[in-house]
Amino acid sequence: MSDPIERAREGDPDAFRVLYEGHVGRIYALCLRLAGDPGKAEELVQDTFIRAWEKLPGFRGESAFGTWLFRIAVNVALSERRATGRREARIGPVADPEALPAAGRSADPGVRLDMEDAIAGLPPKARAVFLLYDVEGYQHAEIAEMTGIAEGTSKTQLFRARRLLREALSR
Amino acid sequence: MTCEQFDQWLDAYLEGGLTPTQQGAMQAHMAECTLCHAHASEMQAVLSAATALPRSIVPPRDLWPDIAARLPARRGVHGSRSVLWSRWVPLAAAAAVLITVTATITYRLSRPAAPGLVLTATAPRAVAGFAADREYVLAAEDLERVLREGRERLAPSTVELLERNLALIDAAIAEARTALEADPANADLRALLWGAHRQKLDLLDRATRLTRS
């Protein structure tokens, strides 16, 4: 049995480590942008993989493993956000903008404010939908399933996020 | 077309989701409204910047040791390894509590090995700054204590074999630690060290089960 998903599902931590190494970069990038803080992002990544390990026996391969893992990461991040009682209006810029990669900064001379900072300044739900739709390429139906919001709400949040970003980046 | 309607259709326009007639109306509006034309250009820049963002970012440190230490065991699967993990995880958790007390750490890491099953002098030392290394050491110490208590129930040849193999693994641990101290950011060395620790815990776990059989 060589498939690491199968072996991890059977309880093999070494196989699960293979899955971790293959996906941690994308999960960390998502968590970093959702949390806006490197320390919090690390916690979210850890919680995501622990949750994935716990839920792996129920993974039936109906979606790609990466998509399944993404869904867990989004849920972990949004649950954490709800648990800490933060509200959209209180979200500020990232605690450590230098932790975000230089490659993520826009090269467009018309975009004066850093794209990562602008994303970090979005309200959490709008930020999550923008990241999933415009950065990760998921469809509204998938986002609705991942986040537990209605498909129409996902569209509304994307509309809002894009305009907030346009406003922030064109100042 | 009003500017408000233009804005409502803008996203679909940029994603190619409008009919040819609607696209024509959008283009006609942009030709006569400089503000909406500018808004469309700015929105296109936002979408391009989003597409250009890296979708993968390497974490600043290896998160796996912390994750591995928290993985709950799966009951009744994966043979002896699951037994190892079900035994090790609570031990590591207990060790994690212990290492919060500096005096306790100092005592545990510096105390001489009890007589009985011999362990090499390299084993109790941990790499400075790596909490997982200390946790592995403490977990191994707990298993070693159990093993020493049941040592008389093992055949001399088994004890000899165990000691020989533990010495080999301890040598590998010591070597990996020395290399890691010289190059703390090296993920391959960390993986080697954790692998050697797991081998040791696996061997100790098997041996302690032999003392009970």
Coordinates of N, CA and C in Angstrom, one line a residue, chain B residues 62-183:
Chain B
D62 N 9.8 24.8 10.8 CA 9.1 23.5 10.6 C 8.1 23.2 11.6
L63 N 6.8 23.1 11.2 CA 5.7 23.0 12.1 C 5.4 21.5 12.4
W64 N 6.1 20.6 11.7 CA 5.7 19.2 11.8 C 6.0 18.6 13.2
P65 N 7.1 18.9 13.9 CA 7.3 18.3 15.2 C 6.2 18.7 16.2
D66 N 5.7 19.9 16.2 CA 4.6 20.3 17.1 C 3.3 19.5 16.7
I67 N 3.1 19.4 15.4 CA 1.9 18.6 14.9 C 2.0 17.2 15.3
A68 N 3.2 16.6 15.1 CA 3.4 15.1 15.4 C 3.1 14.9 16.8
A69 N 3.6 15.8 17.7 CA 3.4 15.6 19.1 C 2.0 15.7 19.5
R70 N 1.1 16.3 18.7 CA -0.3 16.4 19.1 C -1.2 15.4 18.4
L71 N -0.7 14.6 17.5 CA -1.5 13.7 16.7 C -2.1 12.6 17.7
P72 N -3.4 12.6 17.7 CA -4.0 11.5 18.6 C -3.8 10.1 17.9
A73 N -3.7 9.1 18.7 CA -3.5 7.8 18.1 C -4.7 7.2 17.5
R74 N -4.6 6.4 16.5 CA -5.8 5.7 15.9 C -5.8 4.3 16.5
R75 N -6.9 4.0 17.2 CA -6.9 2.7 17.9 C -7.1 1.5 16.9
G76 N -6.3 0.5 17.1 CA -6.4 -0.7 16.4 C -6.0 -0.7 14.9
V77 N -5.3 0.3 14.5 CA -4.8 0.3 13.1 C -3.3 0.4 13.1
H78 N -2.8 0.1 11.9 CA -1.4 0.3 11.6 C -0.4 -0.4 12.5
G79 N -0.8 -1.6 13.0 CA 0.1 -2.5 13.7 C 0.8 -1.9 14.9
S80 N 2.1 -2.2 15.0 CA 2.8 -1.7 16.2 C 3.0 -0.2 16.3
R81 N 3.0 0.4 15.1 CA 3.3 1.9 15.1 C 2.2 2.6 15.9
S82 N 0.9 2.1 15.7 CA -0.2 2.8 16.4 C 0.0 2.6 17.9
V83 N 0.5 1.4 18.3 CA 0.7 1.1 19.7 C 1.8 2.1 20.2
L84 N 2.8 2.3 19.4 CA 3.9 3.2 19.8 C 3.3 4.6 20.0
W85 N 2.5 5.0 19.0 CA 2.0 6.4 19.1 C 1.0 6.5 20.3
S86 N 0.2 5.5 20.5 CA -0.8 5.6 21.5 C -0.1 5.7 22.9
R87 N 1.1 5.1 22.9 CA 1.9 5.1 24.2 C 2.6 6.4 24.3
W88 N 3.2 6.9 23.1 CA 4.1 8.0 23.1 C 3.4 9.3 23.3
V89 N 2.2 9.5 22.7 CA 1.6 10.8 22.7 C 1.3 11.2 24.2
P90 N 0.6 10.3 25.0 CA 0.4 10.8 26.4 C 1.7 11.1 27.1
L91 N 2.7 10.3 26.8 CA 4.0 10.5 27.5 C 4.6 11.8 27.1
A92 N 4.5 12.1 25.8 CA 5.0 13.4 25.3 C 4.2 14.6 25.9
A93 N 2.9 14.4 26.1 CA 2.1 15.4 26.7 C 2.5 15.7 28.1
A94 N 2.8 14.6 28.8 CA 3.3 14.7 30.2 C 4.6 15.4 30.2
A95 N 5.5 15.0 29.2 CA 6.8 15.6 29.2 C 6.7 17.1 28.9
A96 N 5.7 17.5 28.0 CA 5.6 18.9 27.7 C 5.3 19.7 28.9
V97 N 4.5 19.1 29.8 CA 4.2 19.8 31.0 C 5.5 20.0 31.9
L98 N 6.2 18.9 31.9 CA 7.4 18.9 32.7 C 8.4 19.9 32.3
I99 N 8.5 20.0 31.0 CA 9.6 20.9 30.5 C 9.3 22.4 30.7
T100 N 8.2 22.7 31.2 CA 7.9 24.1 31.5 C 8.6 24.5 32.8
V101 N 9.1 23.6 33.5 CA 9.8 23.9 34.8 C 11.3 23.6 34.5
T102 N 12.0 24.7 34.5 CA 13.4 24.6 34.1 C 14.2 23.7 35.0
A103 N 13.9 23.8 36.3 CA 14.6 23.0 37.3 C 14.4 21.5 37.0
T104 N 13.2 21.2 36.6 CA 12.8 19.8 36.3 C 13.6 19.3 35.1
I105 N 13.6 20.2 34.1 CA 14.4 19.8 32.9 C 15.8 19.5 33.3
T106 N 16.4 20.5 34.0 CA 17.8 20.3 34.3 C 18.1 19.0 35.0
Y107 N 17.2 18.7 36.0 CA 17.4 17.5 36.8 C 17.2 16.3 35.9
R108 N 16.2 16.3 35.0 CA 15.9 15.1 34.2 C 17.0 14.9 33.2
L109 N 17.5 15.9 32.6 CA 18.5 15.8 31.5 C 19.9 15.5 32.1
S110 N 20.1 15.9 33.3 CA 21.5 15.7 33.8 C 21.7 14.5 34.7
R111 N 20.6 13.9 35.1 CA 20.7 12.8 36.1 C 21.4 11.6 35.4
P112 N 22.2 10.8 36.2 CA 22.8 9.7 35.6 C 21.8 8.6 35.3
A113 N 22.1 7.8 34.3 CA 21.2 6.7 34.0 C 21.3 5.6 35.1
A114 N 20.1 5.1 35.4 CA 20.1 4.1 36.5 C 20.7 2.8 36.0
P115 N 21.3 2.0 36.9 CA 21.9 0.8 36.4 C 20.9 -0.1 35.8
G116 N 21.4 -1.0 35.0 CA 20.5 -2.0 34.3 C 20.7 -1.9 32.8
L117 N 19.7 -1.7 32.1 CA 19.8 -1.6 30.6 C 20.7 -0.3 30.3
V118 N 21.8 -0.5 29.7 CA 22.7 0.6 29.5 C 22.3 1.5 28.3
L119 N 22.4 2.8 28.5 CA 22.1 3.7 27.4 C 23.4 4.5 27.3
T120 N 23.7 4.9 26.1 CA 24.9 5.7 25.9 C 24.7 7.1 26.4
A121 N 25.8 7.7 26.8 CA 25.8 9.0 27.4 C 25.2 10.1 26.5
T122 N 25.2 9.9 25.2 CA 24.7 10.9 24.3 C 23.2 11.1 24.3
A123 N 22.5 10.1 24.8 CA 21.0 10.1 24.7 C 20.3 11.2 25.4
P124 N 20.6 11.5 26.7 CA 19.8 12.5 27.4 C 20.0 13.9 26.9
R125 N 21.0 14.3 26.1 CA 21.2 15.6 25.8 C 20.2 16.0 24.7
A126 N 19.7 17.2 24.7 CA 18.8 17.7 23.7 C 19.4 18.9 23.0
V127 N 18.9 19.1 21.7 CA 19.4 20.2 21.0 C 18.7 21.5 21.5
A128 N 19.6 22.5 21.9 CA 19.1 23.7 22.4 C 18.1 24.4 21.5
G129 N 16.9 24.8 22.0 CA 16.0 25.5 21.2 C 15.0 24.6 20.5
F130 N 15.1 23.3 20.6 CA 14.2 22.4 20.0 C 13.4 21.6 21.0
A131 N 12.2 22.2 21.3 CA 11.3 21.6 22.4 C 11.0 20.1 22.0
A132 N 10.8 19.8 20.8 CA 10.4 18.5 20.4 C 11.5 17.5 20.7
D133 N 12.8 17.9 20.6 CA 13.9 17.0 20.9 C 13.8 16.7 22.4
R134 N 13.6 17.7 23.3 CA 13.5 17.4 24.7 C 12.3 16.5 25.0
E135 N 11.2 16.7 24.3 CA 10.0 15.8 24.5 C 10.4 14.4 24.2
Y136 N 11.1 14.2 23.0 CA 11.5 12.8 22.7 C 12.3 12.2 23.7
V137 N 13.3 13.0 24.2 CA 14.2 12.5 25.3 C 13.4 12.1 26.5
L138 N 12.5 12.9 26.9 CA 11.7 12.6 28.1 C 10.8 11.4 27.9
A139 N 10.2 11.3 26.8 CA 9.4 10.2 26.5 C 10.2 8.9 26.5
A140 N 11.4 9.0 25.9 CA 12.3 7.8 25.9 C 12.7 7.4 27.3
E141 N 13.0 8.4 28.1 CA 13.4 8.1 29.5 C 12.3 7.4 30.3
D142 N 11.0 7.8 30.0 CA 9.9 7.1 30.7 C 9.9 5.6 30.3
L143 N 10.0 5.4 29.0 CA 10.0 4.0 28.5 C 11.2 3.2 29.0
E144 N 12.4 3.9 29.1 CA 13.6 3.2 29.6 C 13.4 2.8 31.1
R145 N 12.7 3.7 31.8 CA 12.5 3.3 33.2 C 11.6 2.1 33.3
V146 N 10.5 2.0 32.5 CA 9.7 0.9 32.5 C 10.5 -0.4 32.1
L147 N 11.3 -0.2 31.2 CA 12.1 -1.3 30.7 C 13.1 -1.8 31.7
R148 N 13.7 -0.9 32.4 CA 14.7 -1.3 33.5 C 14.0 -2.1 34.6
E149 N 12.7 -1.7 34.9 CA 12.0 -2.4 35.9 C 11.6 -3.8 35.5
G150 N 11.5 -4.0 34.2 CA 11.1 -5.4 33.8 C 12.2 -6.1 33.1
R151 N 13.4 -5.6 33.3 CA 14.6 -6.1 32.6 C 14.9 -7.6 32.9
E152 N 14.7 -8.0 34.2 CA 15.0 -9.4 34.6 C 14.1 -10.4 33.9
R153 N 13.0 -9.9 33.3 CA 12.1 -10.9 32.6 C 12.6 -11.2 31.2
L154 N 13.6 -10.5 30.8 CA 14.1 -10.7 29.4 C 15.3 -11.6 29.4
A155 N 15.5 -12.4 28.3 CA 16.6 -13.2 28.2 C 17.9 -12.4 28.0
P156 N 19.0 -12.8 28.6 CA 20.3 -12.0 28.4 C 20.6 -11.7 27.0
S157 N 20.3 -12.7 26.1 CA 20.6 -12.4 24.7 C 19.8 -11.3 24.1
T158 N 18.5 -11.2 24.6 CA 17.6 -10.2 24.2 C 18.1 -8.8 24.7
V159 N 18.5 -8.8 25.9 CA 19.0 -7.5 26.5 C 20.2 -7.1 25.7
E160 N 21.1 -8.0 25.4 CA 22.3 -7.6 24.7 C 22.0 -7.0 23.3
L161 N 21.0 -7.7 22.7 CA 20.6 -7.2 21.3 C 20.0 -5.8 21.4
L162 N 19.1 -5.6 22.5 CA 18.5 -4.3 22.7 C 19.5 -3.2 22.9
E163 N 20.5 -3.6 23.8 CA 21.5 -2.6 24.1 C 22.3 -2.2 22.9
R164 N 22.6 -3.2 22.1 CA 23.4 -2.9 20.9 C 22.6 -2.0 19.9
N165 N 21.4 -2.3 19.7 CA 20.6 -1.5 18.8 C 20.3 -0.1 19.4
L166 N 20.0 0.0 20.7 CA 19.8 1.3 21.3 C 21.1 2.2 21.2
A167 N 22.2 1.5 21.3 CA 23.5 2.3 21.2 C 23.7 2.8 19.8
L168 N 23.3 2.0 18.8 CA 23.4 2.5 17.4 C 22.5 3.7 17.2
I169 N 21.2 3.5 17.7 CA 20.3 4.6 17.5 C 20.7 5.9 18.2
D170 N 21.2 5.7 19.4 CA 21.7 6.9 20.2 C 22.9 7.6 19.5
A171 N 23.7 6.7 18.8 CA 24.8 7.3 18.1 C 24.3 8.2 16.9
A172 N 23.2 7.6 16.3 CA 22.6 8.4 15.2 C 22.0 9.7 15.7
I173 N 21.3 9.6 16.8 CA 20.7 10.8 17.4 C 21.8 11.8 17.7
A174 N 22.9 11.3 18.3 CA 23.9 12.3 18.7 C 24.5 12.9 17.5
E175 N 24.7 12.1 16.4 CA 25.3 12.7 15.2 C 24.4 13.7 14.6
A176 N 23.1 13.4 14.5 CA 22.1 14.3 14.0 C 22.0 15.6 14.8
R177 N 22.1 15.5 16.1 CA 22.1 16.7 16.9 C 23.3 17.6 16.7
T178 N 24.4 17.0 16.6 CA 25.6 17.8 16.4 C 25.5 18.5 15.1
A179 N 25.1 17.8 14.0 CA 24.9 18.5 12.7 C 23.8 19.6 12.8
L180 N 22.8 19.3 13.5 CA 21.7 20.3 13.6 C 22.1 21.5 14.4
E181 N 22.9 21.3 15.4 CA 23.4 22.5 16.1 C 24.2 23.4 15.3
A182 N 24.9 22.8 14.3 CA 25.8 23.6 13.4 C 24.9 24.2 12.3
D183 N 23.8 23.6 12.0 CA 22.9 24.1 10.9 C 21.4 24.0 11.3

